[in-house]
Amino acid sequence: MNDRYTVISADCHAGADLLDYRPYLESRHHEAFDAWAATYVNPFEDLMAPEADRNWDSDRRIAELEADGIVAEVVFPNTVPPFFPSGSLTAPAPTAEEFELRWAGLRAHNRWLADFCAQAPGRRAGVAQILLGDVDEAVREVRWAKSAGLHGGVTLPGAPPGSGLPELHSRVYDPLWAVCEELEVPVNHHAGTASPPLGDDPASRAVFMVETTWFSHRALWHLLFGGAFHRHPRLRLVLTEQGSGWIPGVLDMLEYYHGRLVRAAPGTAGTLTAEAKFGAGLAETMGRGPKEVWQENCFVGASFMRPHEAPLRHRIGLDKIMWGSDYPHDEGTYPYTREGLRAAYAGLPPGEVAAMVGGNAARVYGFDLDLLDPIAARVGPTAEEISEPLQEPPRDATSPAFAVGGAPRVW
């Protein structure tokens, strides 16, 4: 019996080198791309040489992940696609022409990603990008992504205040939920894509850090109260790189408001008149309550689970948690994934650890464990190794995996 864990990172990032996107654009966009690329300024330190090629060098990537004990990965975007000024899922473009170009850039990334995943068959689940400003185009891209083998699903942009987009609870997005349900495409909502622009002074950066996860969490209650899971009961939502310790408390809060508003609905015995207008029609829109929806439809890409979160695993749902390394980001666990897993999971039952570090991700994203287990038998961390408590973190580790409650652990 294999005593090594099959580790699947549910949160990694990749993208093409800038000029390598050009062949994936329609030729009519090449002139515009050349002009854009000539003035492009890289906004991200982790895209600077000599580490940038971790994003697109397939052989280097496999070697480093295997050295870290990881056999497969869910691949979110990282590099900036053509025609975007910064991150790929910023507020909608200001003009129709630029919006068209940005769609062209996302399609180029998705097509590059399909080829990149094909270089490591069965070991990469690519996550396609879409924009919400054209739902019909988003639906077409989801269908293309599924046919191209990007079984990581789709990354759902946020609709931050000021974006001009309908809120995520709007029924305008029903065609998108419908196609994702039909094709069994996971809808991933990654942290950092839902915050409004705040500026770049010290206060703005601090406020961003305080608020960014809250803005990311909003997708959960928007889809829940908006009835998306009621109308599309097989829709799956994955909340990635938002931590996991917040989930039990938020579910309790959502249950409280749900019960309070449903009880306040007109015609309900004991109606609270002052709140009746808020609860009108909610039960019919939502169907099931928040905790039941969570158990049936939702998952968490817990990059990376911290030691204080592991004791909450049964309240979160042991079958909901998918660990992630956040490779190749500086805050990721590489090259100390084994130590990060020890910090979070030492002393837990091996079957539970196996589910959180790989089994759940295999089920949600369709990885073939018969393919991956033999690789894990060669490179995966052993159950004995992960069961050993971490006495102190590696001295040069930069990952929040080695923190407790948001503060550095006292070792």
Short mmCIF file of C-alpha atoms in Angstrom, two decimals:
data_model
loop_
_atom_site.label_atom_id
_atom_site.label_comp_id
_atom_site.label_asym_id
_atom_site.label_seq_id
_atom_site.Cartn_x
_atom_site.Cartn_y
_atom_site.Cartn_z
CA MET A 1 0.00 0.00 0.00
CA ASN A 2 1.34 3.44 -0.92
CA ASP A 3 2.13 5.43 2.24
CA ARG A 4 2.72 8.67 0.33
CA TYR A 5 0.13 11.37 -0.15
CA THR A 6 -1.04 12.27 -3.63
CA VAL A 7 -0.77 16.05 -3.37
CA ILE A 8 -2.75 18.14 -5.85
CA SER A 9 -2.38 21.89 -5.51
CA ALA A 10 -5.80 23.48 -6.03
CA ASP A 11 -4.18 26.88 -6.48
CA CYS A 12 -1.25 27.46 -8.82
CA HIS A 13 -0.68 30.18 -11.43
CA ALA A 14 0.77 30.33 -14.94
CA GLY A 15 0.77 32.36 -18.11
CA ALA A 16 2.73 32.90 -21.30
CA ASP A 17 5.77 35.06 -21.79
CA LEU A 18 4.53 38.34 -23.23
CA LEU A 19 5.35 37.86 -26.92
CA ASP A 20 4.34 34.21 -26.85
CA TYR A 21 0.70 35.29 -26.75
CA ARG A 22 0.94 36.77 -30.25
CA PRO A 23 0.47 33.48 -32.18
CA TYR A 24 -2.73 32.84 -30.24
CA LEU A 25 -4.31 36.10 -31.39
CA GLU A 26 -6.28 36.45 -34.60
CA SER A 27 -4.05 38.05 -37.23
CA ARG A 28 -6.28 41.13 -37.36
CA HIS A 29 -5.14 41.94 -33.81
CA HIS A 30 -1.39 41.56 -34.46
CA GLU A 31 -0.72 45.21 -35.26
CA ALA A 32 -2.56 46.37 -32.17
CA PHE A 33 -0.72 43.76 -30.11
CA ASP A 34 2.68 44.94 -31.35
CA ALA A 35 1.83 48.51 -30.38
CA TRP A 36 0.58 47.42 -26.94
CA ALA A 37 3.58 45.18 -26.26
CA ALA A 38 6.02 47.96 -27.18
CA THR A 39 4.74 50.12 -24.32
CA TYR A 40 3.84 47.40 -21.81
CA VAL A 41 5.35 47.82 -18.34
CA ASN A 42 5.37 44.71 -16.16
CA PRO A 43 3.52 45.47 -12.88
CA PHE A 44 4.49 42.32 -10.99
CA GLU A 45 7.80 41.44 -9.33
CA ASP A 46 7.19 37.69 -9.67
CA LEU A 47 7.19 38.09 -13.46
CA MET A 48 10.75 39.38 -13.46
CA ALA A 49 13.73 37.25 -14.51
CA PRO A 50 15.17 34.85 -13.44
CA GLU A 51 12.02 33.39 -11.86
CA ALA A 52 9.46 34.50 -14.43
CA ASP A 53 9.80 31.40 -16.59
CA ARG A 54 8.25 29.31 -13.83
CA ASN A 55 5.02 30.57 -15.38
CA TRP A 56 5.59 28.99 -18.78
CA ASP A 57 8.58 26.61 -18.64
CA SER A 58 6.78 23.27 -18.40
CA ASP A 59 9.84 21.16 -17.59
CA ARG A 60 11.09 23.50 -14.86
CA ARG A 61 7.63 23.66 -13.38
CA ILE A 62 7.18 19.89 -13.20
CA ALA A 63 10.64 19.46 -11.68
CA GLU A 64 10.06 22.09 -8.99
CA LEU A 65 6.58 20.86 -8.12
CA GLU A 66 7.76 17.26 -7.90
CA ALA A 67 10.67 18.31 -5.71
CA ASP A 68 8.06 19.93 -3.48
CA GLY A 69 5.97 16.75 -3.36
CA ILE A 70 3.18 17.96 -5.69
CA VAL A 71 2.01 15.78 -8.59
CA ALA A 72 -0.75 17.87 -10.18
CA GLU A 73 -2.12 21.40 -10.14
CA VAL A 74 -5.12 23.59 -10.84
CA VAL A 75 -3.77 26.43 -12.98
CA PHE A 76 -5.13 29.94 -12.51
CA PRO A 77 -3.82 32.87 -14.60
CA ASN A 78 -0.80 34.89 -13.56
CA THR A 79 0.85 36.81 -16.39
CA VAL A 80 -0.98 39.80 -17.87
CA PRO A 81 -2.78 38.85 -21.11
CA PRO A 82 -2.69 41.05 -24.22
CA PHE A 83 -4.34 44.47 -24.11
CA PHE A 84 -4.77 44.63 -20.35
CA PRO A 85 -3.20 47.48 -18.37
CA SER A 86 -2.56 45.33 -15.29
CA GLY A 87 -4.33 42.32 -13.80
CA SER A 88 -6.59 40.47 -16.19
CA LEU A 89 -9.87 40.86 -14.33
CA THR A 90 -9.96 44.58 -13.62
CA ALA A 91 -13.03 46.75 -14.14
CA PRO A 92 -14.57 46.64 -17.62
CA ALA A 93 -12.85 48.41 -20.47
CA PRO A 94 -13.94 52.01 -21.03
CA THR A 95 -14.75 51.64 -24.73
CA ALA A 96 -16.34 48.99 -26.95
CA GLU A 97 -13.14 48.75 -28.99
CA GLU A 98 -10.97 48.13 -25.94
CA PHE A 99 -13.49 45.65 -24.56
CA GLU A 100 -13.21 43.68 -27.80
CA LEU A 101 -9.42 43.71 -27.55
CA ARG A 102 -9.49 42.50 -23.97
CA TRP A 103 -11.73 39.61 -24.96
CA ALA A 104 -9.20 38.79 -27.68
CA GLY A 105 -6.45 38.85 -25.05
CA LEU A 106 -8.33 36.46 -22.75
CA ARG A 107 -9.04 34.08 -25.59
CA ALA A 108 -5.33 34.11 -26.45
CA HIS A 109 -4.47 33.22 -22.85
CA ASN A 110 -7.04 30.43 -22.74
CA ARG A 111 -5.73 28.90 -25.96
CA TRP A 112 -2.14 29.16 -24.75
CA LEU A 113 -3.22 27.53 -21.49
CA ALA A 114 -4.82 24.59 -23.30
CA ASP A 115 -1.51 23.91 -25.04
CA PHE A 116 0.42 24.37 -21.79
CA CYS A 117 -1.77 21.86 -19.98
CA ALA A 118 -1.40 19.40 -22.87
CA GLN A 119 2.35 19.34 -22.21
CA ALA A 120 1.66 17.49 -18.95
CA PRO A 121 -1.35 15.25 -19.68
CA GLY A 122 -3.52 14.61 -16.64
CA ARG A 123 -1.43 16.79 -14.37
CA ARG A 124 -2.81 20.28 -15.05
CA ALA A 125 -6.39 21.50 -14.79
CA GLY A 126 -6.40 24.84 -16.55
CA VAL A 127 -8.87 27.53 -15.45
CA ALA A 128 -10.25 29.61 -18.32
CA GLN A 129 -10.79 33.36 -18.08
CA ILE A 130 -13.92 35.26 -19.05
CA LEU A 131 -15.37 38.75 -18.74
CA LEU A 132 -18.86 39.45 -17.44
CA GLY A 133 -19.67 42.40 -19.68
CA ASP A 134 -20.89 40.09 -22.45
CA VAL A 135 -22.62 37.02 -21.02
CA ASP A 136 -23.22 35.42 -24.41
CA GLU A 137 -19.51 35.64 -25.22
CA ALA A 138 -18.70 34.21 -21.79
CA VAL A 139 -21.00 31.24 -22.46
CA ARG A 140 -19.30 30.61 -25.81
CA GLU A 141 -15.88 30.70 -24.14
CA VAL A 142 -16.96 28.25 -21.44
CA ARG A 143 -18.11 25.83 -24.14
CA TRP A 144 -14.81 26.25 -25.98
CA ALA A 145 -12.78 25.73 -22.78
CA LYS A 146 -14.62 22.51 -21.98
CA SER A 147 -14.06 21.18 -25.50
CA ALA A 148 -10.37 22.13 -25.31
CA GLY A 149 -9.82 20.09 -22.16
CA LEU A 150 -9.50 22.93 -19.64
CA HIS A 151 -11.11 20.92 -16.87
CA GLY A 152 -10.20 23.42 -14.16
CA GLY A 153 -13.37 25.30 -14.99
CA VAL A 154 -13.74 29.04 -15.28
CA THR A 155 -12.56 31.88 -13.08
CA LEU A 156 -15.41 34.19 -12.13
CA PRO A 157 -14.50 37.88 -12.15
CA GLY A 158 -15.85 40.09 -9.44
CA ALA A 159 -18.36 42.87 -9.96
CA PRO A 160 -16.85 45.47 -7.63
CA PRO A 161 -18.58 48.72 -6.77
CA GLY A 162 -18.08 51.22 -9.56
CA SER A 163 -17.49 48.58 -12.24
CA GLY A 164 -20.82 49.21 -13.96
CA LEU A 165 -21.52 45.47 -14.01
CA PRO A 166 -24.73 43.97 -12.66
CA GLU A 167 -24.23 42.49 -9.21
CA LEU A 168 -23.47 38.76 -9.14
CA HIS A 169 -26.92 37.98 -7.73
CA SER A 170 -28.50 39.31 -10.95
CA ARG A 171 -30.37 36.84 -13.17
CA VAL A 172 -28.58 38.33 -16.17
CA TYR A 173 -25.86 35.76 -15.43
CA ASP A 174 -28.22 32.76 -15.51
CA PRO A 175 -27.01 31.65 -18.98
CA LEU A 176 -23.49 31.45 -17.53
CA TRP A 177 -24.61 29.40 -14.53
CA ALA A 178 -26.66 27.19 -16.85
CA VAL A 179 -23.78 26.30 -19.15
CA CYS A 180 -21.46 25.63 -16.21
CA GLU A 181 -24.07 23.34 -14.70
CA GLU A 182 -24.72 21.60 -18.02
CA LEU A 183 -21.04 20.95 -18.75
CA GLU A 184 -20.07 20.28 -15.09
CA VAL A 185 -17.66 23.24 -15.17
CA PRO A 186 -16.55 24.47 -11.71
CA VAL A 187 -16.99 28.21 -11.16
CA ASN A 188 -13.86 29.44 -9.36
CA HIS A 189 -13.78 32.77 -7.56
CA HIS A 190 -10.18 33.62 -6.74
CA ALA A 191 -9.24 36.23 -4.16
CA GLY A 192 -8.19 39.65 -5.42
CA THR A 193 -10.54 39.88 -8.41
CA ALA A 194 -13.50 41.56 -6.73
CA SER A 195 -12.07 44.60 -4.94
CA PRO A 196 -12.66 48.12 -6.25
CA PRO A 197 -9.56 50.16 -7.15
CA LEU A 198 -8.34 52.01 -4.08
CA GLY A 199 -5.10 53.63 -5.23
CA ASP A 200 -1.48 52.93 -4.36
CA ASP A 201 -0.64 55.03 -1.32
CA PRO A 202 0.17 53.27 1.99
CA ALA A 203 -3.35 53.67 3.38
CA SER A 204 -4.89 52.29 0.18
CA ARG A 205 -2.68 49.23 0.26
CA ALA A 206 -3.52 48.61 3.92
CA VAL A 207 -7.25 49.00 3.28
CA PHE A 208 -6.95 46.62 0.33
CA MET A 209 -5.39 43.97 2.57
CA VAL A 210 -8.17 44.38 5.13
CA GLU A 211 -11.02 44.33 2.62
CA THR A 212 -9.92 42.15 -0.29
CA THR A 213 -10.99 38.83 1.21
CA TRP A 214 -14.36 40.27 2.23
CA PHE A 215 -15.00 41.45 -1.31
CA SER A 216 -14.03 37.99 -2.53
CA HIS A 217 -16.42 36.29 -0.08
CA ARG A 218 -19.34 38.33 -1.51
CA ALA A 219 -19.72 35.93 -4.43
CA LEU A 220 -20.95 33.29 -1.98
CA TRP A 221 -23.87 35.24 -0.57
CA HIS A 222 -24.69 36.92 -3.89
CA LEU A 223 -25.17 33.58 -5.66
CA LEU A 224 -26.82 32.06 -2.61
CA PHE A 225 -29.42 34.77 -1.91
CA GLY A 226 -29.85 35.36 -5.65
CA GLY A 227 -31.06 31.78 -6.05
CA ALA A 228 -28.39 30.65 -8.53
CA PHE A 229 -28.08 27.29 -6.78
CA HIS A 230 -31.86 26.91 -6.59
CA ARG A 231 -32.28 27.39 -10.34
CA HIS A 232 -29.08 25.43 -11.12
CA PRO A 233 -28.83 22.77 -8.39
CA ARG A 234 -25.71 21.10 -9.82
CA LEU A 235 -23.71 24.35 -10.08
CA ARG A 236 -20.40 24.18 -8.19
CA LEU A 237 -18.68 27.22 -6.66
CA VAL A 238 -15.06 27.12 -5.49
CA LEU A 239 -13.71 29.97 -3.34
CA THR A 240 -9.93 29.99 -3.76
CA GLU A 241 -7.08 31.63 -1.85
CA GLN A 242 -9.44 33.26 0.62
CA GLY A 243 -8.49 31.16 3.63
CA SER A 244 -10.99 28.82 5.23
CA GLY A 245 -11.26 29.78 8.89
CA TRP A 246 -13.94 32.38 8.11
CA ILE A 247 -16.40 29.88 6.65
CA PRO A 248 -18.12 28.50 9.79
CA GLY A 249 -18.81 31.97 11.16
CA VAL A 250 -20.05 33.34 7.84
CA LEU A 251 -22.34 30.34 7.35
CA ASP A 252 -23.77 30.94 10.84
CA MET A 253 -24.32 34.61 9.92
CA LEU A 254 -25.98 33.74 6.61
CA GLU A 255 -28.23 31.21 8.34
CA TYR A 256 -29.21 33.87 10.85
CA TYR A 257 -30.16 36.41 8.21
CA HIS A 258 -31.88 33.79 6.09
CA GLY A 259 -34.03 32.64 8.99
CA ARG A 260 -34.74 36.17 10.12
CA LEU A 261 -35.77 37.38 6.66
CA VAL A 262 -37.83 34.32 5.80
CA ARG A 263 -39.70 34.62 9.10
CA ALA A 264 -40.28 38.31 8.36
CA ALA A 265 -41.80 37.67 4.93
CA PRO A 266 -45.37 38.91 4.42
CA GLY A 267 -47.93 36.30 5.35
CA THR A 268 -45.59 34.49 7.72
CA ALA A 269 -46.80 33.90 11.26
CA GLY A 270 -45.20 36.38 13.62
CA THR A 271 -44.13 38.69 10.79
CA LEU A 272 -41.87 41.53 11.86
CA THR A 273 -43.48 44.39 9.96
CA ALA A 274 -40.36 46.54 9.80
CA GLU A 275 -38.41 43.76 8.07
CA ALA A 276 -41.18 42.31 5.92
CA LYS A 277 -40.06 44.11 2.77
CA PHE A 278 -36.58 42.57 3.04
CA GLY A 279 -37.82 39.02 3.30
CA ALA A 280 -40.49 39.16 0.61
CA GLY A 281 -39.99 36.36 -1.90
CA LEU A 282 -36.63 35.25 -0.48
CA ALA A 283 -37.68 31.68 0.38
CA GLU A 284 -39.01 31.12 -3.13
CA THR A 285 -35.88 32.63 -4.72
CA MET A 286 -33.37 30.69 -2.64
CA GLY A 287 -35.00 27.33 -2.05
CA ARG A 288 -32.59 25.70 0.38
CA GLY A 289 -30.89 27.48 3.27
CA PRO A 290 -27.25 28.65 3.26
CA LYS A 291 -25.69 25.72 5.09
CA GLU A 292 -27.46 23.17 2.94
CA VAL A 293 -26.34 24.98 -0.21
CA TRP A 294 -22.78 25.05 1.10
CA GLN A 295 -22.82 21.32 1.71
CA GLU A 296 -24.25 20.53 -1.70
CA ASN A 297 -22.63 23.08 -4.01
CA CYS A 298 -19.57 24.81 -2.57
CA PHE A 299 -15.88 24.11 -2.01
CA VAL A 300 -12.85 26.02 -0.76
CA GLY A 301 -9.40 26.19 -2.29
CA ALA A 302 -7.70 26.64 1.06
CA SER A 303 -4.39 28.11 0.04
CA PHE A 304 -2.78 27.40 2.33
CA MET A 305 -4.42 25.98 5.37
CA ARG A 306 -2.95 27.47 8.52
CA PRO A 307 -2.56 25.55 11.77
CA HIS A 308 -5.47 27.34 13.46
CA GLU A 309 -7.81 26.45 10.58
CA ALA A 310 -7.30 22.68 10.58
CA PRO A 311 -9.36 22.15 13.78
CA LEU A 312 -12.32 23.73 11.93
CA ARG A 313 -12.20 21.18 9.12
CA HIS A 314 -15.33 19.29 10.14
CA ARG A 315 -17.34 22.50 10.53
CA ILE A 316 -16.16 23.61 7.09
CA GLY A 317 -16.73 20.14 5.68
CA LEU A 318 -13.89 17.68 5.32
CA ASP A 319 -15.00 16.95 1.76
CA LYS A 320 -14.95 20.68 0.88
CA ILE A 321 -11.32 21.55 1.57
CA MET A 322 -8.69 21.57 -1.19
CA TRP A 323 -5.18 22.56 -0.22
CA GLY A 324 -3.12 24.78 -2.55
CA SER A 325 0.52 25.86 -2.74
CA ASP A 326 0.04 29.14 -4.68
CA TYR A 327 3.08 28.29 -6.82
CA PRO A 328 4.97 30.27 -8.15
CA HIS A 329 4.03 33.26 -5.97
CA ASP A 330 6.41 34.46 -3.27
CA GLU A 331 3.73 33.90 -0.65
CA GLY A 332 3.36 30.29 -1.79
CA THR A 333 4.74 27.31 0.10
CA TYR A 334 7.41 26.41 -2.49
CA PRO A 335 10.02 25.10 -1.78
CA TYR A 336 8.74 24.25 1.69
CA THR A 337 5.46 22.54 0.94
CA ARG A 338 6.27 19.55 3.11
CA GLU A 339 6.94 21.85 6.04
CA GLY A 340 3.73 23.77 5.31
CA LEU A 341 1.73 20.54 5.31
CA ARG A 342 3.34 19.50 8.58
CA ALA A 343 2.49 22.87 10.15
CA ALA A 344 -1.17 22.49 9.22
CA TYR A 345 -1.85 18.76 9.38
CA ALA A 346 0.56 17.07 11.80
CA GLY A 347 -1.29 14.64 14.05
CA LEU A 348 -4.46 14.44 11.93
CA PRO A 349 -5.82 11.10 10.69
CA PRO A 350 -4.06 10.18 7.41
CA GLY A 351 -7.36 9.60 5.61
CA GLU A 352 -8.46 13.12 6.41
CA VAL A 353 -5.14 14.57 5.28
CA ALA A 354 -5.31 12.58 2.03
CA ALA A 355 -8.72 14.08 1.27
CA MET A 356 -7.64 17.67 1.90
CA VAL A 357 -4.31 17.53 0.05
CA GLY A 358 -5.53 15.71 -3.04
CA GLY A 359 -8.61 13.54 -2.93
CA ASN A 360 -11.14 16.36 -2.89
CA ALA A 361 -9.40 18.24 -5.71
CA ALA A 362 -9.33 15.06 -7.80
CA ARG A 363 -13.09 14.76 -7.41
CA VAL A 364 -13.94 18.42 -8.09
CA TYR A 365 -11.58 18.92 -11.03
CA GLY A 366 -11.62 15.44 -12.54
CA PHE A 367 -8.04 14.32 -11.97
CA ASP A 368 -7.36 10.62 -12.55
CA LEU A 369 -5.83 9.20 -9.37
CA ASP A 370 -4.87 6.00 -11.18
CA LEU A 371 -2.53 8.20 -13.23
CA LEU A 372 -1.30 10.35 -10.35
CA ASP A 373 -0.84 7.79 -7.56
CA PRO A 374 2.20 6.11 -9.20
CA ILE A 375 3.86 9.53 -9.52
CA ALA A 376 3.06 10.25 -5.88
CA ALA A 377 4.62 6.91 -4.94
CA ARG A 378 7.86 8.37 -6.24
CA VAL A 379 7.75 12.02 -5.12
CA GLY A 380 4.90 12.51 -2.63
CA PRO A 381 5.45 13.25 1.06
CA THR A 382 5.03 10.26 3.33
CA ALA A 383 2.28 10.02 5.89
CA GLU A 384 4.93 9.56 8.57
CA GLU A 385 6.71 12.74 7.48
CA ILE A 386 3.57 14.91 7.53
CA SER A 387 2.49 13.50 10.89
CA GLU A 388 5.61 14.96 12.53
CA PRO A 389 4.88 18.38 14.10
CA LEU A 390 7.00 21.21 12.70
CA GLN A 391 9.24 22.51 15.44
CA GLU A 392 10.25 25.69 13.63
CA PRO A 393 9.75 27.06 10.13
CA PRO A 394 12.49 27.30 7.53
CA ARG A 395 14.38 30.51 8.21
CA ASP A 396 13.88 31.93 4.72
CA ALA A 397 10.22 30.88 4.38
CA THR A 398 7.96 33.75 3.24
CA SER A 399 4.61 31.97 3.15
CA PRO A 400 1.73 32.80 5.51
CA ALA A 401 1.43 29.03 5.85
CA PHE A 402 3.90 29.49 8.69
CA ALA A 403 1.67 31.86 10.63
CA VAL A 404 -1.04 31.45 13.22
CA GLY A 405 -4.06 33.73 13.31
CA GLY A 406 -2.47 36.11 10.82
CA ALA A 407 0.64 36.64 13.01
CA PRO A 408 4.01 34.85 12.80
CA ARG A 409 4.13 31.71 14.90
CA VAL A 410 6.35 31.88 17.97
CA TRP A 411 8.60 28.87 17.51
#
